[in-house]
CSV table of C-alpha atoms in Angstrom, one decimal:
chain,number,residue,atom,x,y,z
A,846,MET,CA,6.2,13.3,-17.2
A,847,LYS,CA,7.4,9.8,-16.7
A,848,MET,CA,9.0,7.2,-19.0
A,849,VAL,CA,6.9,4.1,-19.1
A,850,GLY,CA,7.8,1.2,-21.4
A,851,GLY,CA,9.9,3.5,-23.5
A,852,SER,CA,7.1,6.0,-23.9
A,853,THR,CA,6.7,9.4,-22.2
A,854,VAL,CA,3.5,9.5,-20.2
A,855,GLU,CA,2.2,12.7,-18.6
A,856,PHE,CA,0.2,12.3,-15.4
A,857,LEU,CA,-2.1,15.2,-14.8
A,858,PRO,CA,-4.1,15.9,-11.7
A,859,GLY,CA,-7.7,14.8,-12.1
A,860,HIS,CA,-6.9,12.4,-14.9
A,861,THR,CA,-7.3,8.6,-14.7
A,862,CYS,CA,-4.6,6.1,-15.6
A,863,ALA,CA,-5.3,3.2,-17.9
A,864,PRO,CA,-5.5,0.5,-15.2
A,865,CYS,CA,-7.9,2.6,-13.2
A,866,ALA,CA,-10.0,3.3,-16.3
A,867,ALA,CA,-10.2,-0.4,-17.1
A,868,TYR,CA,-10.9,-1.4,-13.5
A,869,PRO,CA,-12.6,1.5,-11.6
A,870,PRO,CA,-11.0,1.7,-8.2
A,871,LYS,CA,-12.6,1.7,-4.8
A,872,HIS,CA,-9.9,3.9,-3.4
A,873,ASP,CA,-9.8,7.7,-3.4
A,874,GLY,CA,-6.4,8.1,-5.1
A,875,ILE,CA,-2.9,6.8,-5.2
A,876,ALA,CA,0.4,8.5,-4.3
A,877,ALA,CA,3.4,6.5,-5.5
A,878,GLY,CA,6.9,7.5,-4.7
A,879,THR,CA,8.2,6.0,-8.0
A,880,LEU,CA,7.3,3.7,-10.9
A,881,TYR,CA,8.4,0.1,-10.5
A,882,ASN,CA,11.6,-0.3,-12.5
A,883,ASP,CA,14.9,-2.2,-11.9
A,884,THR,CA,16.1,0.3,-9.3
A,885,ALA,CA,12.8,0.4,-7.4
A,886,ARG,CA,12.7,-3.4,-7.5
A,887,GLN,CA,16.2,-3.7,-6.0
A,888,LEU,CA,15.3,-1.3,-3.2
A,889,VAL,CA,12.0,-3.2,-2.5
A,890,LEU,CA,13.7,-6.6,-2.4
A,891,SER,CA,16.5,-5.3,-0.1
A,892,PHE,CA,13.9,-3.7,2.2
A,893,LYS,CA,11.3,-6.5,2.2
A,894,HIS,CA,13.5,-9.6,2.0
A,895,GLY,CA,17.0,-8.4,2.6
A,896,ARG,CA,16.2,-7.0,6.1
A,897,ARG,CA,17.4,-3.5,5.1
A,898,ILE,CA,14.9,-1.9,7.3
A,899,ALA,CA,17.1,1.3,7.5
A,900,LEU,CA,15.7,2.1,4.0
A,901,ALA,CA,12.2,2.8,5.5
A,902,PRO,CA,12.8,6.5,6.2
A,903,MET,CA,14.0,7.2,2.7
A,904,LEU,CA,11.2,5.2,1.0
A,905,ALA,CA,8.7,6.9,3.2
A,906,ARG,CA,10.0,10.4,2.3
A,907,LEU,CA,9.5,9.5,-1.4
A,908,ILE,CA,5.9,8.5,-0.7
A,909,ALA,CA,5.2,11.6,1.4
A,910,ALA,CA,6.6,13.8,-1.3
A,911,ARG,CA,3.9,12.5,-3.7
A,912,LEU,CA,1.0,13.0,-1.3
A,913,PRO,CA,-1.4,15.7,-2.3
A,914,GLU,CA,-2.5,18.3,0.2
A,915,MET,CA,-4.6,16.3,2.6
A,916,GLN,CA,-7.2,18.3,4.5
A,917,GLY,CA,-8.3,17.3,8.0
A,918,GLU,CA,-6.9,14.5,10.1
A,919,TRP,CA,-5.7,11.2,8.5
A,920,LEU,CA,-4.8,7.8,9.8
A,921,ALA,CA,-1.8,5.9,8.4
A,922,VAL,CA,-2.8,2.2,8.2
A,923,PRO,CA,-0.4,-0.4,6.8
A,924,VAL,CA,-1.3,-3.4,4.6
A,925,PRO,CA,-1.3,-6.2,7.2
A,926,LEU,CA,0.7,-9.4,7.1
A,927,HIS,CA,-0.6,-12.7,8.4
A,928,ARG,CA,1.0,-13.6,11.7
A,929,PHE,CA,2.9,-16.6,10.2
A,930,ARG,CA,4.6,-14.4,7.6
A,931,LEU,CA,5.3,-11.7,10.2
A,932,TRP,CA,7.0,-14.2,12.4
A,933,ARG,CA,9.1,-15.5,9.5
A,934,ARG,CA,10.1,-12.1,8.2
A,935,GLY,CA,10.4,-10.5,11.6
A,936,TYR,CA,8.7,-7.2,10.6
A,937,ASN,CA,5.9,-5.8,8.4
A,938,GLN,CA,7.6,-3.6,5.8
A,939,SER,CA,4.3,-1.7,5.2
A,940,ALA,CA,4.1,-0.9,9.0
A,941,LEU,CA,7.6,0.4,9.0
A,942,LEU,CA,6.7,2.7,6.1
A,943,ALA,CA,3.5,3.8,7.8
A,944,ARG,CA,5.4,4.6,11.0
A,945,GLU,CA,7.8,6.8,9.1
A,946,ILE,CA,5.0,8.5,7.1
A,947,SER,CA,3.2,9.3,10.3
A,948,LYS,CA,6.3,11.0,11.6
A,949,ILE,CA,6.7,13.1,8.5
A,950,THR,CA,3.1,14.1,8.1
A,951,ASP,CA,1.8,14.1,11.7
A,952,MET,CA,-0.8,11.5,10.7
A,953,GLN,CA,-1.9,9.2,13.5
A,954,LEU,CA,-0.5,5.7,13.1
A,955,LEU,CA,-3.0,2.8,13.4
A,956,VAL,CA,-0.7,-0.1,12.9
A,957,ASP,CA,-3.3,-2.8,13.6
A,958,GLY,CA,-6.3,-1.2,11.8
A,959,LEU,CA,-6.5,-4.2,9.5
A,960,LEU,CA,-6.0,-7.9,10.1
A,961,ARG,CA,-5.0,-10.6,7.7
A,962,THR,CA,-7.1,-13.4,9.1
A,963,ARG,CA,-5.7,-16.3,7.0
A,964,ALA,CA,-2.4,-17.0,5.4
A,965,THR,CA,-2.4,-16.5,1.6
A,966,PRO,CA,0.2,-17.7,-0.8
A,967,ALA,CA,2.5,-15.2,-2.6
A,968,LEU,CA,0.6,-13.5,-5.4
A,969,GLY,CA,3.5,-13.3,-7.9
A,970,GLY,CA,2.6,-15.0,-11.2
A,971,LEU,CA,-1.1,-14.9,-10.6
A,972,GLY,CA,-3.5,-12.9,-12.8
A,973,ARG,CA,-5.8,-10.1,-11.5
A,974,GLU,CA,-8.8,-12.4,-11.0
A,975,GLN,CA,-6.7,-15.2,-9.3
A,976,ARG,CA,-5.2,-12.6,-7.0
A,977,ALA,CA,-8.6,-11.3,-6.0
A,978,GLN,CA,-9.9,-14.8,-5.4
A,979,THR,CA,-6.9,-15.7,-3.3
A,980,LEU,CA,-7.4,-12.6,-1.1
A,981,GLY,CA,-11.2,-13.1,-0.8
A,982,GLY,CA,-12.1,-12.6,2.9
A,983,ALA,CA,-8.4,-12.7,4.0
A,984,ILE,CA,-8.3,-9.1,5.1
A,985,THR,CA,-10.7,-7.6,7.6
A,986,PRO,CA,-11.0,-4.5,9.8
A,987,ASN,CA,-9.8,-5.0,13.3
A,988,PRO,CA,-12.9,-4.9,15.5
A,989,ARG,CA,-10.9,-3.3,18.3
A,990,ARG,CA,-10.2,-0.3,15.9
A,991,GLN,CA,-13.7,0.1,14.5
A,992,THR,CA,-14.2,3.4,16.4
A,993,ALA,CA,-11.0,4.9,15.1
A,994,ILE,CA,-11.7,3.9,11.5
A,995,GLU,CA,-15.4,4.9,11.4
A,996,GLY,CA,-15.6,8.3,9.6
A,997,ALA,CA,-11.9,8.6,9.2
A,998,ASN,CA,-9.7,9.5,6.3
A,999,VAL,CA,-7.2,6.7,5.8
A,1000,LEU,CA,-3.9,6.5,4.0
A,1001,LEU,CA,-3.3,2.8,3.3
A,1002,VAL,CA,0.4,2.3,3.1
A,1003,ASP,CA,2.2,-0.5,1.1
A,1004,ASP,CA,5.6,-1.0,-0.5
A,1005,VAL,CA,4.5,-1.9,-4.0
A,1006,LEU,CA,1.2,-1.6,-5.8
A,1007,THR,CA,1.0,-4.3,-8.5
A,1008,SER,CA,-2.5,-5.4,-9.7
A,1009,GLY,CA,-4.3,-3.7,-6.9
A,1010,ALA,CA,-5.8,-6.9,-5.5
A,1011,THR,CA,-4.3,-6.5,-2.0
A,1012,SER,CA,-5.1,-2.8,-1.8
A,1013,ASN,CA,-8.6,-3.4,-3.1
A,1014,ALA,CA,-9.2,-6.0,-0.3
A,1015,CYS,CA,-7.8,-3.5,2.2
A,1016,VAL,CA,-9.8,-0.6,0.9
A,1017,ALA,CA,-13.0,-2.7,0.9
A,1018,ALA,CA,-12.3,-3.7,4.5
A,1019,LEU,CA,-11.7,-0.1,5.6
A,1020,LYS,CA,-14.8,1.2,3.9
A,1021,ALA,CA,-16.8,-1.6,5.4
A,1022,ALA,CA,-15.6,-0.4,8.8
A,1023,GLY,CA,-16.9,3.1,7.9
A,1024,ALA,CA,-13.8,4.9,6.6
A,1025,LYS,CA,-14.8,8.1,4.8
A,1026,LYS,CA,-11.9,8.2,2.3
A,1027,VAL,CA,-9.1,5.7,1.6
A,1028,MET,CA,-6.1,6.9,-0.3
A,1029,ILE,CA,-3.2,4.5,-1.2
A,1030,GLY,CA,0.4,5.5,-0.4
A,1031,CYS,CA,3.0,3.2,-1.9
A,1032,PHE,CA,6.7,3.4,-2.6
A,1033,SER,CA,6.5,1.9,-6.1
A,1034,ARG,CA,3.7,1.3,-8.6
A,1035,VAL,CA,3.7,-1.1,-11.4
A,1036,LEU,CA,2.2,0.5,-14.5
A,1037,ASP,CA,2.8,-2.1,-17.2
A,1038,ASP,CA,-0.9,-2.0,-18.2
A,1039,ALA,CA,-0.7,1.7,-18.8
A,1040,SER,CA,2.2,1.8,-21.2
């Protein structure tokens, strides 16, 4: 059971949350370390913009603790950053999380499985449809990794899952490259729509 918006919400295996019921997902499940609240927000901001990369192992352990039993071999693929943002920030926080998850779970890390081929503005403040339009065609599978992705089970790793626009673009790119299953692993998930 979790507290969401002052209400207790029980998440049962095999049940669908409100956002997923309203907008059927392309992914094969979500494992979130925690719900997005003030504490999670502070951790994410410190990790993502405050250069506190030493938080990566702890955040990854919280994600890994929520993963279901995953049969077979899986690839850990981070949500990509455009090269300009990567140069500015100095690191891809999702790649750091994916690296740590691959250590914990023995998944193979495919850090460049996806490419962000054009810079996109920050998505904060945009609605669901505006986010999807902004990301249209911006994320593609890496042609050099096609063989590794084809037929694979993929854990798509990100720090925060908000509207799902970024993860949907990533999932679509991975499935277009032939991925069999794509599950999302994130540190924190925004569930305002479900409260």
